[in-house]
Amino acid sequence: MFVLLSIFMTLPVFLLLGSEAPNAASFVESASIVFGIGMLGIASTYRQPRDLKPRYMFVLTVSSWFIIALLSSLPFYLSDDGISAADAFFEGASGITTTGATVFSGLDTMDRDLLLWRSILQWIGGIGIIGMFVAVLPFLRVGGMRLFATESSEWTDKALPRMKTLSRGLLFVYLAFSTIAVITYWLSGMTLFDAFNHGLTSIATGGFSTSDLSMGKFNNLILVEASFFMMIGSLPFFLFVRELHGQRGVLFRDQQVRLFLTILLVVPALLTLYRWAVSPVPFDPFHNYIATLFNVTSVVTTTGYASEDYSAWGPLAFVLFFFLMFIGGCSGSTSGGMKIFRFQLSLIILREQMIRLLHPRAVLTRNYNGRAVSDDIIASMIAYTFIFLLCMLLITVALAAMQLDFVTSLTGALTALTNVGPGLGDIIGPAGNFGPLPDAAKWILAVGMLMGRLEILSVVIVFSPAFWRS
């Protein structure tokens, strides 16, 4: 992974042909350091057996994401822009986890090689997230993909060929959608540089932009296209692969996909009607619906783009966007959040408990997507929800202890754990950034992003004393 990361580090220099890469030396230096570390690791473990026990996979999964976030920050830290270690690590972690929160301002005049590296980081993180959710976390019995696991989630000699086929399919789909996004944006009026950056970050549901205005500098057509690509990035990629292999209609038969698309159809329409009703000035329904659709889609998919300051749309919109930050996309996608399936399982449990209160002797079956849902899955979901809320509480308290206001502290913690990007309020809202925060807050939020991307439980397990004793 380190060797691959070092190769990606050279891309900004090559793609910009050196002419618009003022930090070429820092990229080459960073790539050399990362490549050296990778080769040293390969040389020291080349002839050792690779035993894929869950314990080692937990450590490998957690440590690799944290170390890659640290190494990804090197081009920022070694650049000529005087970026601090806290800012560099925050930006690196935000990129590789596809969070999209940023400490940088003046993006319109920022060095192009650094802008390109931010987008490439999110694109790498997107495909890494898909692979982790489809193959690694089900093996570790963590995350929602256990509900959708097939032979591709088993690490046996019999299953490995199918895993390789699935991996190639996922990479093909990811590359295809990324290419289509870049070309579509370019044909719609973006410069090639803007189209390339936003094409990568749309499919990765990352949200990094090349302008302080984010997507607000582009026309309505591009906003509609971006909404579509964000939706694509938030759907289960393994279902796209199954569609390619002849299983027609499997995507839209999936329960989480149907609910996800319903939310993105209903919520923007209702919010637009609300804005129309309370607007004191003449209201353009078409323009405002597109703006609402785009920003709601950006938050629900945890992309983090913004076309305008939606926190200023009124109290109802403010509260609604806060709760939308929890949702996230589908399991097996590039998006973050708590994921649609957990809310659906919660409704199933609620219905089950209500029926048991009325009919204590009833024999009930618990099914989701045509599969039985075991008590183990339910226990895992409850544990995840508890640890999520506990982490949000602890991070909120830690930020408040640094004299940050309540809205900044609460939404900062939430946006980090759900990998949304912007929070709410004047400082870290869609019209602001995370630059004014104290360095300690940036370190805490960067760790929160990584924990949220790793489904929190896998990180907590590795740092628990029982993990090392057993």
Tab-separated table of C-alpha atoms in Angstrom:
chain	number	residue	atom	x	y	z
A	1	MET	CA	0.000	0.000	0.000
A	2	PHE	CA	2.848	2.387	0.779
A	3	VAL	CA	4.505	1.675	-2.565
A	4	LEU	CA	1.222	2.349	-4.382
A	5	LEU	CA	0.752	5.553	-2.384
A	6	SER	CA	4.219	6.730	-3.408
A	7	ILE	CA	3.344	6.190	-7.075
A	8	PHE	CA	0.160	8.231	-6.690
A	9	MET	CA	2.229	10.999	-5.063
A	10	THR	CA	4.074	11.549	-8.317
A	11	LEU	CA	0.858	12.013	-10.331
A	12	PRO	CA	0.377	15.756	-9.607
A	13	VAL	CA	3.841	16.444	-11.021
A	14	PHE	CA	3.350	14.298	-14.132
A	15	LEU	CA	-0.242	15.379	-14.834
A	16	LEU	CA	0.665	19.046	-14.590
A	17	LEU	CA	3.835	18.401	-16.629
A	18	GLY	CA	5.890	20.192	-14.013
A	19	SER	CA	4.928	23.634	-15.354
A	20	GLU	CA	2.168	24.200	-12.791
A	21	ALA	CA	3.664	22.082	-10.018
A	22	PRO	CA	5.621	24.574	-7.873
A	23	ASN	CA	5.877	21.966	-5.115
A	24	ALA	CA	7.342	19.254	-7.355
A	25	ALA	CA	10.341	18.845	-5.046
A	26	SER	CA	8.123	18.204	-2.018
A	27	PHE	CA	6.110	15.590	-3.941
A	28	VAL	CA	9.249	13.795	-5.127
A	29	GLU	CA	10.724	13.912	-1.631
A	30	SER	CA	7.484	12.617	-0.079
A	31	ALA	CA	7.180	9.850	-2.667
A	32	SER	CA	10.786	8.791	-2.040
A	33	ILE	CA	10.213	8.578	1.718
A	34	VAL	CA	6.997	6.566	1.363
A	35	PHE	CA	8.492	4.295	-1.314
A	36	GLY	CA	11.508	3.622	0.897
A	37	ILE	CA	9.296	2.694	3.853
A	38	GLY	CA	7.240	0.401	1.635
A	39	MET	CA	10.260	-1.371	0.146
A	40	LEU	CA	11.799	-1.772	3.594
A	41	GLY	CA	8.598	-3.454	4.767
A	42	ILE	CA	8.527	-5.752	1.737
A	43	ALA	CA	12.177	-6.715	2.179
A	44	SER	CA	11.801	-7.449	5.892
A	45	THR	CA	8.716	-9.680	5.521
A	46	TYR	CA	9.174	-11.147	2.046
A	47	ARG	CA	9.704	-14.772	3.080
A	48	GLN	CA	7.455	-14.766	6.128
A	49	PRO	CA	4.056	-16.531	5.940
A	50	ARG	CA	1.027	-14.251	5.816
A	51	ASP	CA	-1.424	-15.617	8.356
A	52	LEU	CA	-4.777	-13.881	7.912
A	53	LYS	CA	-6.030	-14.265	11.457
A	54	PRO	CA	-8.671	-11.749	12.548
A	55	ARG	CA	-6.344	-10.296	15.197
A	56	TYR	CA	-3.678	-9.417	12.622
A	57	MET	CA	-6.266	-8.129	10.156
A	58	PHE	CA	-7.707	-5.790	12.788
A	59	VAL	CA	-4.259	-4.343	13.464
A	60	LEU	CA	-3.405	-4.150	9.743
A	61	THR	CA	-6.684	-2.449	8.798
A	62	VAL	CA	-6.589	0.165	11.553
A	63	SER	CA	-2.860	0.894	11.440
A	64	SER	CA	-2.714	1.131	7.642
A	65	TRP	CA	-5.421	3.796	7.491
A	66	PHE	CA	-3.826	5.869	10.262
A	67	ILE	CA	-0.319	5.576	8.811
A	68	ILE	CA	-1.472	6.285	5.250
A	69	ALA	CA	-3.274	9.411	6.506
A	70	LEU	CA	-0.018	10.503	8.141
A	71	LEU	CA	2.091	9.785	5.048
A	72	SER	CA	-0.487	11.460	2.795
A	73	SER	CA	0.089	14.693	4.665
A	74	LEU	CA	3.793	14.845	3.721
A	75	PRO	CA	3.338	16.794	0.432
A	76	PHE	CA	1.357	19.444	2.321
A	77	TYR	CA	3.854	19.667	5.192
A	78	LEU	CA	6.945	19.732	2.941
A	79	SER	CA	5.475	22.262	0.489
A	80	ASP	CA	6.614	25.868	0.283
A	81	ASP	CA	3.283	27.154	1.648
A	82	GLY	CA	4.281	26.887	5.317
A	83	ILE	CA	1.527	24.431	6.251
A	84	SER	CA	1.713	23.291	9.888
A	85	ALA	CA	1.837	19.644	10.938
A	86	ALA	CA	-1.697	19.847	12.382
A	87	ASP	CA	-3.117	21.367	9.199
A	88	ALA	CA	-1.249	18.883	6.984
A	89	PHE	CA	-2.457	15.839	8.952
A	90	PHE	CA	-6.011	17.171	9.105
A	91	GLU	CA	-6.089	17.664	5.327
A	92	GLY	CA	-4.486	14.269	4.700
A	93	ALA	CA	-6.945	12.477	6.991
A	94	SER	CA	-9.880	14.394	5.505
A	95	GLY	CA	-8.741	13.396	2.024
A	96	ILE	CA	-8.084	9.705	2.517
A	97	THR	CA	-11.327	9.250	4.509
A	98	THR	CA	-13.271	11.226	1.834
A	99	THR	CA	-14.563	13.561	4.539
A	100	GLY	CA	-13.990	16.799	2.649
A	101	ALA	CA	-13.484	19.086	5.642
A	102	THR	CA	-10.661	21.518	4.926
A	103	VAL	CA	-8.420	23.931	6.785
A	104	PHE	CA	-7.411	25.750	3.601
A	105	SER	CA	-8.820	28.988	2.266
A	106	GLY	CA	-7.906	30.832	-0.914
A	107	LEU	CA	-8.382	27.673	-2.958
A	108	ASP	CA	-8.923	29.668	-6.160
A	109	THR	CA	-5.276	30.799	-6.050
A	110	MET	CA	-3.769	27.775	-4.291
A	111	ASP	CA	-0.966	25.808	-5.959
A	112	ARG	CA	-2.529	23.457	-8.488
A	113	ASP	CA	-0.382	20.474	-7.525
A	114	LEU	CA	-1.681	20.612	-3.943
A	115	LEU	CA	-5.277	20.948	-5.162
A	116	LEU	CA	-4.786	17.947	-7.425
A	117	TRP	CA	-3.233	15.907	-4.595
A	118	ARG	CA	-6.279	16.577	-2.409
A	119	SER	CA	-8.574	15.214	-5.135
A	120	ILE	CA	-6.368	12.190	-5.838
A	121	LEU	CA	-6.300	11.408	-2.121
A	122	GLN	CA	-10.083	11.318	-1.987
A	123	TRP	CA	-10.256	9.144	-5.093
A	124	ILE	CA	-7.778	6.671	-3.546
A	125	GLY	CA	-9.789	6.725	-0.324
A	126	GLY	CA	-13.012	6.024	-2.209
A	127	ILE	CA	-11.836	2.795	-3.836
A	128	GLY	CA	-10.066	1.809	-0.614
A	129	ILE	CA	-13.293	2.229	1.326
A	130	ILE	CA	-15.252	0.072	-1.124
A	131	GLY	CA	-12.663	-2.703	-0.933
A	132	MET	CA	-12.560	-2.523	2.851
A	133	PHE	CA	-16.343	-2.717	3.228
A	134	VAL	CA	-16.761	-5.526	0.700
A	135	ALA	CA	-13.829	-7.775	1.639
A	136	VAL	CA	-12.116	-6.851	4.912
A	137	LEU	CA	-14.787	-5.735	7.405
A	138	PRO	CA	-17.146	-8.700	6.788
A	139	PHE	CA	-14.171	-10.997	7.448
A	140	LEU	CA	-13.652	-9.149	10.744
A	141	ARG	CA	-17.408	-9.366	11.483
A	142	VAL	CA	-17.639	-5.555	11.533
A	143	GLY	CA	-19.914	-3.271	9.526
A	144	GLY	CA	-23.073	-3.601	7.502
A	145	MET	CA	-21.671	-5.647	4.635
A	146	ARG	CA	-22.201	-8.761	6.756
A	147	LEU	CA	-25.845	-8.475	5.729
A	148	PHE	CA	-24.867	-8.594	2.072
A	149	ALA	CA	-21.859	-10.897	2.338
A	150	THR	CA	-21.358	-13.633	-0.232
A	151	GLU	CA	-18.451	-15.922	-0.963
A	152	SER	CA	-16.423	-12.798	-1.789
A	153	SER	CA	-16.320	-11.999	1.933
A	154	GLU	CA	-14.719	-15.331	2.863
A	155	TRP	CA	-10.937	-15.543	2.900
A	156	THR	CA	-10.584	-19.178	1.912
A	157	ASP	CA	-8.731	-20.764	-0.985
A	158	LYS	CA	-12.077	-21.610	-2.577
A	159	ALA	CA	-13.376	-18.048	-2.289
A	160	LEU	CA	-10.236	-16.170	-3.380
A	161	PRO	CA	-10.852	-16.484	-7.160
A	162	ARG	CA	-14.336	-15.004	-6.700
A	163	MET	CA	-12.869	-12.210	-4.562
A	164	LYS	CA	-10.396	-11.389	-7.339
A	165	THR	CA	-13.214	-11.301	-9.894
A	166	LEU	CA	-15.237	-8.998	-7.658
A	167	SER	CA	-12.193	-6.760	-7.050
A	168	ARG	CA	-11.587	-6.366	-10.780
A	169	GLY	CA	-15.285	-5.585	-11.305
A	170	LEU	CA	-15.291	-2.967	-8.537
A	171	LEU	CA	-12.189	-1.282	-9.948
A	172	PHE	CA	-13.672	-1.260	-13.456
A	173	VAL	CA	-16.966	0.275	-12.281
A	174	TYR	CA	-15.151	2.867	-10.161
A	175	LEU	CA	-12.851	3.869	-13.034
A	176	ALA	CA	-15.754	3.967	-15.507
A	177	PHE	CA	-17.933	6.238	-13.365
A	178	SER	CA	-14.956	8.490	-12.565
A	179	THR	CA	-14.149	8.874	-16.266
A	180	ILE	CA	-17.786	9.581	-17.158
A	181	ALA	CA	-17.975	12.228	-14.412
A	182	VAL	CA	-14.817	14.009	-15.614
A	183	ILE	CA	-15.980	14.055	-19.249
A	184	THR	CA	-19.509	15.170	-18.319
A	185	TYR	CA	-18.273	18.091	-16.219
A	186	TRP	CA	-15.834	19.128	-18.945
A	187	LEU	CA	-18.516	19.099	-21.645
A	188	SER	CA	-20.809	21.129	-19.358
A	189	GLY	CA	-18.452	24.062	-19.072
A	190	MET	CA	-15.832	23.270	-16.439
A	191	THR	CA	-12.179	23.677	-17.299
A	192	LEU	CA	-10.375	20.374	-17.726
A	193	PHE	CA	-8.563	20.926	-14.427
A	194	ASP	CA	-11.807	21.602	-12.527
A	195	ALA	CA	-13.559	18.721	-14.283
A	196	PHE	CA	-10.795	16.271	-13.388
A	197	ASN	CA	-10.733	17.302	-9.727
A	198	HIS	CA	-14.497	17.343	-9.259
A	199	GLY	CA	-14.950	14.135	-11.242
A	200	LEU	CA	-12.657	12.327	-8.808
A	201	THR	CA	-14.203	13.817	-5.677
A	202	SER	CA	-17.838	13.372	-6.791
A	203	ILE	CA	-17.653	9.602	-7.301
A	204	ALA	CA	-15.575	9.266	-4.132
A	205	THR	CA	-18.230	11.356	-2.303
A	206	GLY	CA	-15.292	13.365	-1.001
A	207	GLY	CA	-16.256	16.989	-1.526
A	208	PHE	CA	-12.896	18.680	-1.999
A	209	SER	CA	-13.203	21.509	-4.506
A	210	THR	CA	-10.867	23.873	-6.340
A	211	SER	CA	-12.665	27.001	-5.148
A	212	ASP	CA	-13.677	28.577	-1.862
A	213	LEU	CA	-17.182	28.759	-3.353
A	214	SER	CA	-17.135	24.962	-3.749
A	215	MET	CA	-19.763	24.099	-6.386
A	216	GLY	CA	-21.375	27.527	-6.028
A	217	LYS	CA	-19.272	28.873	-8.900
A	218	PHE	CA	-20.899	26.510	-11.438
A	219	ASN	CA	-24.226	26.544	-13.286
A	220	ASN	CA	-27.421	24.624	-12.506
A	221	LEU	CA	-26.701	21.934	-15.096
A	222	ILE	CA	-23.447	21.045	-13.356
A	223	LEU	CA	-25.219	20.990	-9.969
A	224	VAL	CA	-27.744	18.464	-11.321
A	225	GLU	CA	-24.943	16.348	-12.790
A	226	ALA	CA	-23.023	16.512	-9.517
A	227	SER	CA	-26.143	15.396	-7.612
A	228	PHE	CA	-26.397	12.386	-9.907
A	229	PHE	CA	-22.752	11.398	-9.502
A	230	MET	CA	-22.929	11.810	-5.720
A	231	MET	CA	-25.930	9.458	-5.713
A	232	ILE	CA	-23.964	6.958	-7.826
A	233	GLY	CA	-21.062	7.073	-5.384
A	234	SER	CA	-23.432	6.359	-2.497
A	235	LEU	CA	-24.930	3.186	-3.982
A	236	PRO	CA	-23.488	-0.305	-3.322
A	237	PHE	CA	-20.778	-0.812	-5.938
A	238	PHE	CA	-20.928	-4.589	-5.651
A	239	LEU	CA	-24.495	-4.371	-7.002
A	240	PHE	CA	-23.208	-2.552	-10.087
A	241	VAL	CA	-20.835	-5.473	-10.603
A	242	ARG	CA	-23.700	-7.936	-10.285
A	243	GLU	CA	-25.674	-5.934	-12.845
A	244	LEU	CA	-22.712	-6.185	-15.226
A	245	HIS	CA	-22.682	-9.955	-14.725
A	246	GLY	CA	-26.265	-10.284	-15.914
A	247	GLN	CA	-28.280	-9.969	-12.691
A	248	ARG	CA	-30.640	-7.368	-14.107
A	249	GLY	CA	-32.615	-5.201	-11.681
A	250	VAL	CA	-30.700	-6.309	-8.589
A	251	LEU	CA	-29.732	-2.707	-7.792
A	252	PHE	CA	-33.268	-1.358	-7.498
A	253	ARG	CA	-34.570	-4.436	-5.669
A	254	ASP	CA	-32.210	-3.672	-2.788
A	255	GLN	CA	-34.079	-2.262	0.225
A	256	GLN	CA	-31.393	0.220	1.242
A	257	VAL	CA	-31.168	1.582	-2.314
A	258	ARG	CA	-34.914	2.136	-2.491
A	259	LEU	CA	-35.066	4.002	0.817
A	260	PHE	CA	-31.956	6.018	-0.024
A	261	LEU	CA	-33.398	7.209	-3.344
A	262	THR	CA	-36.766	7.923	-1.729
A	263	ILE	CA	-35.105	10.218	0.816
A	264	LEU	CA	-33.317	12.109	-1.953
A	265	LEU	CA	-36.574	12.535	-3.872
A	266	VAL	CA	-38.861	13.516	-0.994
A	267	VAL	CA	-36.698	15.657	1.323
A	268	PRO	CA	-35.521	18.229	-1.287
A	269	ALA	CA	-39.084	18.646	-2.581
A	270	LEU	CA	-40.512	19.262	0.901
A	271	LEU	CA	-37.645	21.564	1.890
A	272	THR	CA	-38.109	23.602	-1.290
A	273	LEU	CA	-41.808	24.040	-0.481
A	274	TYR	CA	-40.860	25.185	3.033
A	275	ARG	CA	-38.364	27.699	1.663
A	276	TRP	CA	-40.987	28.955	-0.779
A	277	ALA	CA	-43.532	29.375	2.020
A	278	VAL	CA	-41.247	31.378	4.316
A	279	SER	CA	-39.370	33.359	1.652
A	280	PRO	CA	-39.897	37.148	2.098
A	281	VAL	CA	-38.636	37.849	-1.456
A	282	PRO	CA	-39.697	36.577	-4.907
A	283	PHE	CA	-38.871	32.868	-5.089
A	284	ASP	CA	-37.555	31.033	-8.146
A	285	PRO	CA	-38.848	27.449	-7.615
A	286	PHE	CA	-36.685	25.868	-10.323
A	287	HIS	CA	-33.359	27.387	-9.247
A	288	ASN	CA	-34.059	26.855	-5.555
A	289	TYR	CA	-35.158	23.251	-6.046
A	290	ILE	CA	-31.877	22.478	-7.803
A	291	ALA	CA	-29.925	24.177	-4.997
A	292	THR	CA	-31.902	22.247	-2.389
A	293	LEU	CA	-31.541	18.934	-4.220
A	294	PHE	CA	-27.807	19.460	-4.600
A	295	ASN	CA	-27.102	20.439	-0.988
A	296	VAL	CA	-29.368	17.774	0.525
A	297	THR	CA	-27.734	15.143	-1.689
A	298	SER	CA	-24.288	16.422	-0.707
A	299	VAL	CA	-25.028	16.090	3.013
A	300	VAL	CA	-26.899	12.768	2.890
A	301	THR	CA	-24.186	11.189	0.726
A	302	THR	CA	-21.545	12.728	3.043
A	303	THR	CA	-19.850	14.381	0.071
A	304	GLY	CA	-19.578	17.839	1.574
A	305	TYR	CA	-19.937	20.100	-1.461
A	306	ALA	CA	-21.995	23.269	-1.041
A	307	SER	CA	-23.508	25.619	-3.585
A	308	GLU	CA	-24.570	28.149	-0.947
A	309	ASP	CA	-24.833	28.539	2.827
A	310	TYR	CA	-27.773	26.216	3.528
A	311	SER	CA	-27.483	26.837	7.270
A	312	ALA	CA	-28.994	30.276	6.546
A	313	TRP	CA	-32.184	28.834	4.997
A	314	GLY	CA	-34.132	29.097	8.245
A	315	PRO	CA	-34.511	27.173	11.533
A	316	LEU	CA	-36.234	24.132	9.998
A	317	ALA	CA	-33.541	23.746	7.339
A	318	PHE	CA	-30.813	24.124	9.983
A	319	VAL	CA	-32.295	21.371	12.152
A	320	LEU	CA	-33.060	19.156	9.153
A	321	PHE	CA	-29.495	19.342	7.824
A	322	PHE	CA	-28.200	18.441	11.293
A	323	PHE	CA	-30.172	15.201	11.312
A	324	LEU	CA	-29.421	14.476	7.643
A	325	MET	CA	-25.740	14.395	8.605
A	326	PHE	CA	-26.367	11.145	10.495
A	327	ILE	CA	-27.808	9.159	7.584
A	328	GLY	CA	-25.092	8.470	5.016
A	329	GLY	CA	-25.395	6.323	1.933
A	330	CYS	CA	-25.615	2.594	1.360
A	331	SER	CA	-23.261	-0.020	2.742
A	332	GLY	CA	-20.655	-0.980	0.152
A	333	SER	CA	-20.431	2.557	-1.249
A	334	THR	CA	-17.885	5.344	-0.873
A	335	SER	CA	-20.105	7.394	1.463
A	336	GLY	CA	-19.883	7.625	5.235
A	337	GLY	CA	-22.532	8.192	7.880
A	338	MET	CA	-24.397	5.620	9.939
A	339	LYS	CA	-25.693	4.020	6.722
A	340	ILE	CA	-29.270	3.491	5.574
A	341	PHE	CA	-29.481	-0.172	6.584
A	342	ARG	CA	-29.030	0.595	10.299
A	343	PHE	CA	-32.116	2.801	10.319
A	344	GLN	CA	-34.059	0.106	8.476
A	345	LEU	CA	-32.968	-2.556	10.970
A	346	SER	CA	-33.977	-0.248	13.825
A	347	LEU	CA	-37.477	0.016	12.337
A	348	ILE	CA	-37.630	-3.784	12.022
A	349	ILE	CA	-36.685	-4.168	15.703
A	350	LEU	CA	-39.207	-1.505	16.722
A	351	ARG	CA	-41.972	-3.263	14.813
A	352	GLU	CA	-40.968	-6.591	16.331
A	353	GLN	CA	-41.083	-5.210	19.879
A	354	MET	CA	-44.487	-3.612	19.343
A	355	ILE	CA	-45.905	-6.895	18.048
A	356	ARG	CA	-44.442	-8.780	21.035
A	357	LEU	CA	-46.106	-6.352	23.430
A	358	LEU	CA	-49.452	-7.140	21.816
A	359	HIS	CA	-48.775	-10.855	21.198
A	360	PRO	CA	-46.166	-12.139	23.676
A	361	ARG	CA	-46.309	-15.699	22.265
A	362	ALA	CA	-45.917	-14.660	18.634
A	363	VAL	CA	-43.189	-16.386	16.623
A	364	LEU	CA	-41.601	-13.737	14.416
A	365	THR	CA	-39.078	-13.932	11.626
A	366	ARG	CA	-36.676	-11.089	11.131
A	367	ASN	CA	-35.750	-10.579	7.463
A	368	TYR	CA	-33.921	-7.912	5.535
A	369	ASN	CA	-33.417	-8.001	1.773
A	370	GLY	CA	-34.772	-11.549	1.738
A	371	ARG	CA	-32.228	-12.774	4.301
A	372	ALA	CA	-32.646	-13.698	7.933
A	373	VAL	CA	-31.133	-11.171	10.338
A	374	SER	CA	-29.365	-12.902	13.206
A	375	ASP	CA	-29.217	-11.664	16.794
A	376	ASP	CA	-25.477	-11.228	16.260
A	377	ILE	CA	-26.104	-8.602	13.569
A	378	ILE	CA	-28.591	-6.769	15.799
A	379	ALA	CA	-26.163	-6.806	18.744
A	380	SER	CA	-23.423	-5.419	16.496
A	381	MET	CA	-25.712	-2.628	15.307
A	382	ILE	CA	-26.684	-1.671	18.856
A	383	ALA	CA	-23.028	-1.691	19.929
A	384	TYR	CA	-22.071	0.492	16.963
A	385	THR	CA	-24.851	2.997	17.683
A	386	PHE	CA	-23.842	3.244	21.339
A	387	ILE	CA	-20.136	3.692	20.646
A	388	PHE	CA	-20.931	6.223	17.894
A	389	LEU	CA	-22.997	8.385	20.247
A	390	LEU	CA	-20.402	7.988	23.015
A	391	CYS	CA	-17.578	9.104	20.712
A	392	MET	CA	-19.666	12.039	19.509
A	393	LEU	CA	-20.256	13.043	23.133
A	394	LEU	CA	-16.557	12.798	24.046
A	395	ILE	CA	-15.366	14.752	20.993
A	396	THR	CA	-18.042	17.421	21.549
A	397	VAL	CA	-16.943	17.856	25.170
A	398	ALA	CA	-13.272	17.978	24.143
A	399	LEU	CA	-13.969	20.701	21.564
A	400	ALA	CA	-16.125	22.677	23.992
A	401	ALA	CA	-13.258	22.521	26.513
A	402	MET	CA	-11.221	24.479	23.930
A	403	GLN	CA	-13.759	27.334	24.165
A	404	LEU	CA	-15.553	26.464	20.928
A	405	ASP	CA	-19.272	27.225	20.838
A	406	PHE	CA	-21.913	24.494	21.156
A	407	VAL	CA	-22.922	24.337	17.480
A	408	THR	CA	-19.290	24.169	16.318
A	409	SER	CA	-18.402	21.527	18.914
A	410	LEU	CA	-21.440	19.316	18.290
A	411	THR	CA	-21.521	19.490	14.504
A	412	GLY	CA	-17.729	19.282	14.299
A	413	ALA	CA	-17.816	15.990	16.193
A	414	LEU	CA	-20.726	14.730	14.097
A	415	THR	CA	-19.267	15.693	10.732
A	416	ALA	CA	-15.951	14.040	11.608
A	417	LEU	CA	-17.495	10.726	12.668
A	418	THR	CA	-19.888	10.627	9.707
A	419	ASN	CA	-17.282	11.937	7.214
A	420	VAL	CA	-19.692	14.604	5.914
A	421	GLY	CA	-17.255	17.511	5.594
A	422	PRO	CA	-18.650	20.895	6.627
A	423	GLY	CA	-20.466	21.303	9.898
A	424	LEU	CA	-22.964	24.016	10.805
A	425	GLY	CA	-22.523	27.503	12.195
A	426	ASP	CA	-20.384	30.496	11.311
A	427	ILE	CA	-16.966	28.864	11.717
A	428	ILE	CA	-17.138	25.374	10.180
A	429	GLY	CA	-20.417	25.699	8.268
A	430	PRO	CA	-20.697	25.488	4.476
A	431	ALA	CA	-19.482	29.095	4.193
A	432	GLY	CA	-16.476	28.548	6.481
A	433	ASN	CA	-13.675	26.039	7.074
A	434	PHE	CA	-11.780	24.358	9.890
A	435	GLY	CA	-8.733	26.636	9.643
A	436	PRO	CA	-9.616	28.883	12.631
A	437	LEU	CA	-9.854	25.926	15.052
A	438	PRO	CA	-7.031	25.303	17.554
A	439	ASP	CA	-4.419	22.747	16.507
A	440	ALA	CA	-5.532	20.352	19.263
A	441	ALA	CA	-9.076	20.399	17.850
A	442	LYS	CA	-7.742	19.571	14.379
A	443	TRP	CA	-5.824	16.548	15.684
A	444	ILE	CA	-8.893	15.293	17.557
A	445	LEU	CA	-11.191	15.757	14.550
A	446	ALA	CA	-8.690	14.064	12.212
A	447	VAL	CA	-8.651	11.000	14.474
A	448	GLY	CA	-12.462	11.188	14.587
A	449	MET	CA	-12.594	11.064	10.774
A	450	LEU	CA	-10.442	7.940	10.711
A	451	MET	CA	-12.522	6.287	13.433
A	452	GLY	CA	-15.734	7.076	11.575
A	453	ARG	CA	-14.358	5.678	8.325
A	454	LEU	CA	-13.302	2.461	10.070
A	455	GLU	CA	-16.780	1.974	11.586
A	456	ILE	CA	-15.423	3.018	15.023
A	457	LEU	CA	-15.701	-0.481	16.538
A	458	SER	CA	-12.629	-1.792	14.736
A	459	VAL	CA	-10.549	1.049	16.208
A	460	VAL	CA	-11.987	0.638	19.700
A	461	ILE	CA	-11.279	-3.104	19.595
A	462	VAL	CA	-7.611	-2.613	18.689
A	463	PHE	CA	-7.096	-0.120	21.511
A	464	SER	CA	-8.915	-2.222	24.119
A	465	PRO	CA	-6.750	-4.109	26.673
A	466	ALA	CA	-8.789	-7.307	26.131
A	467	PHE	CA	-7.697	-7.439	22.482
A	468	TRP	CA	-4.049	-7.770	23.476
A	469	ARG	CA	-4.671	-10.174	26.379
A	470	SER	CA	-6.800	-12.708	24.465
